[in-house]
Amino acid sequence: MKKLRRILLIDDDDLTCFVNKLLLESMGVAHEVESITDPWLALKFILENYHRKPLTEKPGADLIFLDISMPGMDGFEILDDMDALGIDRSRVFVVMLTTSINQHDRQKAAGYGDKLQGYLTKPLRKEDVEEVLLKLKPQLDKPGNSTEDDS
């Protein structure tokens, strides 16, 4: 299986990040798994890593699992800021991972179209990750998006 370059977990709950990171690392689907619990630091990380520059220095794609409900800035605001800041979305895929079962949140997420590649409810499960990767497979198979098979 071709691995993602990086998976970024953005969630204000340390325990959720820890458990999700363990799951993702055990699945071996990415070269690196990082978690950020502060939405402002997450936005800073996104700005530093994806702002107006193609990801040519390292091959591969990145996947962000983004919580909706966080203090100070919610996941939708992060998505909006990514657009406003001119973030290169060519190899950065975002999936909402949330406890929200609110239909309004689902509808709002659907309104982001191809800027949001999925909407999952917690807890993250192996089957969820596999489903996301299958959905992204056509995009990941494009030249320059996937890294070599490390299995």
Backbone as numpy.savetxt, mean C-alpha at the origin, in Angstrom:
# Nx Ny Nz CAx CAy CAz Cx Cy Cz
7.72 -17.00 -7.36 6.88 -15.82 -7.36 7.76 -14.57 -7.36
7.39 -13.59 -8.17 8.11 -12.33 -8.20 7.69 -11.51 -6.99
8.68 -10.92 -6.34 8.40 -10.16 -5.12 8.20 -8.68 -5.43
7.39 -8.05 -4.60 7.29 -6.61 -4.61 8.58 -6.04 -4.04
8.87 -4.82 -4.39 10.06 -4.17 -3.84 9.84 -3.85 -2.36
8.68 -3.24 -2.06 8.40 -2.84 -0.68 6.90 -2.88 -0.43
6.55 -3.27 0.79 5.18 -3.09 1.27 5.25 -2.14 2.45
4.42 -1.11 2.41 4.35 -0.11 3.46 3.00 -0.23 4.15
3.03 -0.42 5.46 1.83 -0.47 6.28 1.66 0.88 6.96
0.55 1.55 6.71 0.27 2.82 7.37 -0.97 2.63 8.23
-0.75 2.58 9.54 -1.82 2.32 10.50 -1.37 2.85 11.85
-2.25 3.55 12.55 -1.87 4.14 13.83 -1.79 3.13 14.97
-2.17 1.89 14.72 -2.14 0.86 15.75 -0.86 0.01 15.63
0.01 0.13 16.63 1.29 -0.61 16.63 1.09 -2.11 16.52
0.13 -2.64 17.26 -0.09 -4.09 17.26 -0.55 -4.57 15.88
-1.45 -3.83 15.26 -1.91 -4.19 13.92 -0.74 -4.19 12.94
0.10 -3.18 13.00 1.28 -3.12 12.13 2.19 -4.32 12.38
2.42 -4.63 13.63 3.31 -5.75 13.99 2.78 -7.06 13.43
1.50 -7.33 13.65 0.89 -8.59 13.19 0.89 -8.66 11.66
0.52 -7.56 11.01 0.51 -7.54 9.54 1.91 -7.71 8.97
2.88 -7.09 9.61 4.26 -7.22 9.14 4.73 -8.67 9.27
4.40 -9.32 10.37 4.76 -10.73 10.54 4.14 -11.59 9.43
2.87 -11.36 9.15 2.19 -12.11 8.10 2.87 -11.91 6.75
3.10 -10.66 6.38 3.69 -10.36 5.08 5.10 -10.90 4.95
5.89 -10.78 6.01 7.25 -11.33 5.97 7.23 -12.85 5.87
6.31 -13.49 6.57 6.23 -14.95 6.50 5.82 -15.43 5.11
5.05 -14.62 4.39 4.63 -14.97 3.03 5.74 -14.73 2.02
6.71 -13.89 2.36 7.82 -13.63 1.46 7.43 -12.95 0.16
6.46 -12.03 0.21 5.95 -11.40 -1.01 6.66 -10.09 -1.36
7.54 -9.62 -0.47 8.24 -8.36 -0.72 9.66 -8.44 -0.17
10.54 -7.66 -0.79 11.91 -7.60 -0.31 12.00 -6.89 1.03
11.10 -5.93 1.24 11.09 -5.25 2.53 9.65 -4.90 2.91
9.39 -4.94 4.21 8.08 -4.57 4.76 8.34 -3.54 5.83
7.73 -2.37 5.68 7.90 -1.29 6.64 6.54 -0.89 7.18
6.54 -0.38 8.40 5.30 0.12 8.97 5.54 1.50 9.56
4.52 2.35 9.41 4.58 3.70 9.96 3.24 3.94 10.66
3.31 4.34 11.93 2.10 4.51 12.73 1.61 5.95 12.80
2.38 6.89 12.33 2.00 8.31 12.35 1.67 8.73 10.92
0.44 9.18 10.67 0.08 9.53 9.28 0.93 10.65 8.70
1.37 11.59 9.52 2.22 12.68 9.01 3.59 12.16 8.61
4.14 11.24 9.40 5.42 10.63 9.02 5.25 9.76 7.78
4.10 9.13 7.66 3.83 8.32 6.47 3.80 9.20 5.23
3.13 10.34 5.32 3.09 11.25 4.18 4.49 11.77 3.84
5.28 12.04 4.87 6.66 12.48 4.65 7.45 11.38 3.94
7.28 10.12 4.37 7.96 8.99 3.73 7.54 8.90 2.26
6.26 9.01 1.99 5.74 8.94 0.63 6.34 10.07 -0.21
6.35 11.27 0.33 6.91 12.42 -0.37 8.38 12.20 -0.70
9.15 11.70 0.26 10.58 11.48 0.05 10.87 10.36 -0.94
10.00 9.38 -1.01 10.28 8.21 -1.84 9.61 8.21 -3.20
8.52 8.95 -3.37 7.78 8.86 -4.63 7.47 10.19 -5.29
7.95 11.29 -4.76 7.58 12.60 -5.28 8.27 12.91 -6.60
7.47 13.05 -7.64 7.91 13.54 -8.95 9.17 12.88 -9.48
9.40 11.64 -9.12 10.55 10.95 -9.69 10.16 9.51 -9.98
10.57 9.02 -11.13 10.28 7.63 -11.41 11.13 6.74 -10.51
10.63 5.56 -10.24 11.34 4.64 -9.36 12.36 3.82 -10.15
13.31 4.51 -10.79 14.25 3.81 -11.67 15.45 3.27 -10.92
15.74 3.79 -9.74 16.94 3.35 -9.03 16.84 1.91 -8.55
15.65 1.42 -8.28 15.45 0.04 -7.86 14.27 -0.52 -8.63
14.43 -1.70 -9.21 13.29 -2.28 -9.91 12.23 -2.74 -8.93
11.02 -2.84 -9.41 9.96 -3.38 -8.60 8.89 -2.37 -8.24
7.80 -2.90 -7.73 6.66 -2.08 -7.35 6.51 -2.07 -5.84
5.80 -1.07 -5.37 5.51 -0.94 -3.95 4.01 -1.04 -3.74
3.63 -1.60 -2.61 2.24 -1.73 -2.22 2.07 -1.05 -0.86
1.06 -0.21 -0.75 0.77 0.46 0.51 -0.58 -0.04 1.02
-0.59 -0.56 2.25 -1.84 -0.86 2.94 -2.11 0.33 3.84
-3.24 1.00 3.62 -3.52 2.29 4.24 -4.80 2.22 5.08
-4.67 2.54 6.36 -5.83 2.61 7.26 -6.61 3.89 6.96
-7.91 3.84 7.17 -8.72 5.05 6.97 -8.68 5.93 8.21
-9.01 5.36 9.35 -9.21 6.15 10.56 -7.93 6.26 11.38
-7.31 7.44 11.30 -6.10 7.71 12.08 -6.21 9.12 12.64
-5.63 9.36 13.80 -5.71 10.71 14.38 -4.90 11.72 13.58
-5.49 12.88 13.35 -4.78 13.96 12.68 -4.94 13.97 11.17
-4.96 12.82 10.55 -5.09 12.73 9.10 -5.60 11.33 8.77
-6.68 11.26 8.00 -7.18 9.93 7.66 -6.60 9.44 6.34
-6.86 8.20 6.03 -6.32 7.60 4.82 -6.75 8.31 3.55
-7.98 8.81 3.53 -8.45 9.54 2.35 -7.66 10.83 2.15
-7.32 11.49 3.25 -6.51 12.71 3.14 -5.12 12.39 2.61
-4.58 11.26 3.01 -3.27 10.85 2.48 -3.37 10.62 0.98
-4.42 9.93 0.53 -4.62 9.72 -0.91 -4.74 11.05 -1.64
-5.51 11.97 -1.09 -5.67 13.29 -1.71 -4.35 14.03 -1.78
-3.58 13.97 -0.70 -2.28 14.64 -0.67 -1.31 14.02 -1.66
-1.38 12.71 -1.85 -0.52 12.06 -2.84 -0.77 12.65 -4.22
-2.02 12.88 -4.55 -2.35 13.49 -5.84 -1.89 14.94 -5.90
-2.18 15.69 -4.85 -1.83 17.11 -4.82 -0.32 17.33 -4.90
0.45 16.39 -4.36 1.90 16.53 -4.33 2.58 15.96 -5.58
1.81 15.39 -6.48 2.40 14.87 -7.71 3.18 13.59 -7.50
2.67 12.72 -6.65 3.36 11.45 -6.37 3.31 10.56 -7.61
4.45 9.96 -7.96 4.52 9.03 -9.08 3.79 7.75 -8.70
2.62 7.53 -9.29 1.79 6.36 -8.96 1.99 5.21 -9.93
2.98 5.29 -10.81 3.15 4.26 -11.83 3.51 2.90 -11.25
4.19 2.89 -10.11 4.57 1.62 -9.50 4.28 1.60 -8.00
3.32 2.40 -7.59 2.89 2.44 -6.19 1.40 2.14 -6.16
1.04 1.03 -5.55 -0.34 0.59 -5.50 -0.85 0.73 -4.07
-2.06 1.25 -3.90 -2.61 1.51 -2.57 -3.88 0.69 -2.38
-3.94 0.02 -1.22 -5.12 -0.75 -0.82 -5.52 -0.25 0.57
-6.79 0.12 0.73 -7.29 0.48 2.05 -7.41 -0.80 2.88
-6.92 -0.73 4.10 -7.04 -1.83 5.06 -7.59 -1.22 6.33
-8.84 -1.51 6.65 -9.52 -0.75 7.68 -10.50 -1.60 8.48
-10.90 -1.09 9.62 -11.97 -1.74 10.39 -13.32 -1.21 9.97
-13.34 -0.18 9.14 -14.59 0.46 8.76 -15.44 -0.44 7.86
-16.66 -0.67 8.30 -17.62 -1.38 7.46 -18.71 -0.40 7.01
-18.44 0.87 7.21 -19.35 1.95 6.84 -19.48 2.01 5.31
-20.69 1.93 4.83 -20.95 1.95 3.38 -20.46 3.26 2.75
-20.55 4.36 3.50 -20.06 5.65 2.99 -18.56 5.57 2.69
-17.78 4.94 3.58 -16.34 4.80 3.35 -16.07 3.95 2.11
-16.83 2.88 1.94 -16.66 2.04 0.74 -16.97 2.81 -0.53
-18.04 3.60 -0.50 -18.41 4.40 -1.67 -17.36 5.47 -1.96
-16.87 6.09 -0.91 -15.84 7.11 -1.08 -14.58 6.48 -1.68
-14.20 5.31 -1.18 -13.03 4.60 -1.70 -13.23 4.26 -3.18
-14.42 3.81 -3.54 -14.71 3.46 -4.93 -14.57 4.69 -5.84
-14.82 5.86 -5.30 -14.70 7.09 -6.07 -13.27 7.44 -6.46
-12.29 6.79 -5.87 -10.89 7.05 -6.21 -10.46 6.30 -7.47
-11.32 5.43 -7.98 -11.03 4.72 -9.23 -9.72 3.97 -9.18
-8.89 4.16 -10.21 -7.63 3.41 -10.31 -6.53 3.93 -9.39
-6.83 4.94 -8.60 -5.85 5.43 -7.62 -5.85 4.57 -6.36
-6.85 3.71 -6.25 -6.99 2.81 -5.11 -7.26 1.41 -5.65
-6.37 0.49 -5.34 -6.46 -0.85 -5.92 -7.23 -1.85 -5.08
-7.81 -1.42 -3.98 -8.60 -2.35 -3.20 -9.08 -1.75 -1.89
-10.01 -2.46 -1.28 -10.59 -2.07 0.00 -10.79 -3.34 0.80
-10.02 -3.52 1.84 -10.08 -4.72 2.68 -10.43 -4.33 4.11
-11.13 -5.23 4.80 -11.37 -5.01 6.22 -10.40 -5.86 7.02
-9.99 -5.30 8.16 -9.06 -5.98 9.06 -9.76 -7.16 9.71
-9.02 -8.16 10.08 -7.57 -8.30 10.01 -7.12 -8.72 8.61
-5.87 -8.37 8.27 -5.28 -8.79 7.01 -5.04 -10.29 7.08
-5.44 -10.98 6.03 -5.28 -12.43 5.98 -4.46 -12.81 4.75
-3.86 -13.95 4.81 -3.05 -14.46 3.70 -3.86 -14.43 2.41
-5.12 -14.86 2.48 -5.98 -14.89 1.30 -6.18 -13.49 0.72
-6.27 -12.48 1.59 -6.41 -11.10 1.13 -5.18 -10.67 0.34
-4.00 -10.98 0.87 -2.75 -10.60 0.21 -2.66 -11.29 -1.14
-2.97 -12.57 -1.17 -2.92 -13.32 -2.43 -3.88 -12.74 -3.46
-5.07 -12.34 -3.01 -6.07 -11.75 -3.91 -5.57 -10.42 -4.47
-4.97 -9.59 -3.61 -4.43 -8.30 -4.06 -3.34 -8.54 -5.10
-2.45 -9.48 -4.83 -1.35 -9.75 -5.76 -1.87 -10.27 -7.10
-2.90 -11.10 -7.08 -3.50 -11.57 -8.32 -4.10 -10.41 -9.11
-4.75 -9.50 -8.41 -5.36 -8.34 -9.05 -4.29 -7.44 -9.67
-3.15 -7.33 -9.00 -2.07 -6.46 -9.48 -1.17 -7.15 -10.50
-1.28 -8.45 -10.65 -0.38 -9.21 -11.50 -0.19 -8.61 -12.90
-1.26 -8.22 -13.61 -1.04 -7.63 -14.94 -0.16 -6.37 -14.88
-0.34 -5.55 -13.85 0.47 -4.34 -13.72 1.89 -4.68 -13.28
2.02 -5.69 -12.43 3.34 -6.07 -11.95 4.18 -6.72 -13.04
3.52 -7.34 -14.01 4.24 -8.02 -15.08 4.76 -7.08 -16.16
4.39 -5.80 -16.08 4.92 -4.83 -17.04 6.42 -4.68 -16.82
7.19 -4.46 -17.88 8.65 -4.30 -17.74 8.99 -3.21 -16.71
9.94 -3.53 -15.86 10.41 -2.58 -14.85 9.63 -2.59 -13.56
8.52 -3.30 -13.50 7.71 -3.30 -12.29 8.00 -4.46 -11.36
8.49 -5.54 -11.84 8.71 -6.70 -10.98 10.19 -6.93 -10.77
10.49 -7.55 -9.65 11.87 -7.91 -9.38 12.05 -9.38 -9.67
13.27 -9.82 -9.65 13.56 -11.21 -9.98 12.97 -12.16 -8.97
12.74 -13.37 -9.37 12.21 -14.45 -8.53 13.26 -14.83 -7.50
12.91 -14.69 -6.24 13.83 -15.02 -5.16 13.45 -16.29 -4.45
12.47 -17.01 -4.96 12.01 -18.23 -4.28 13.00 -19.34 -4.43
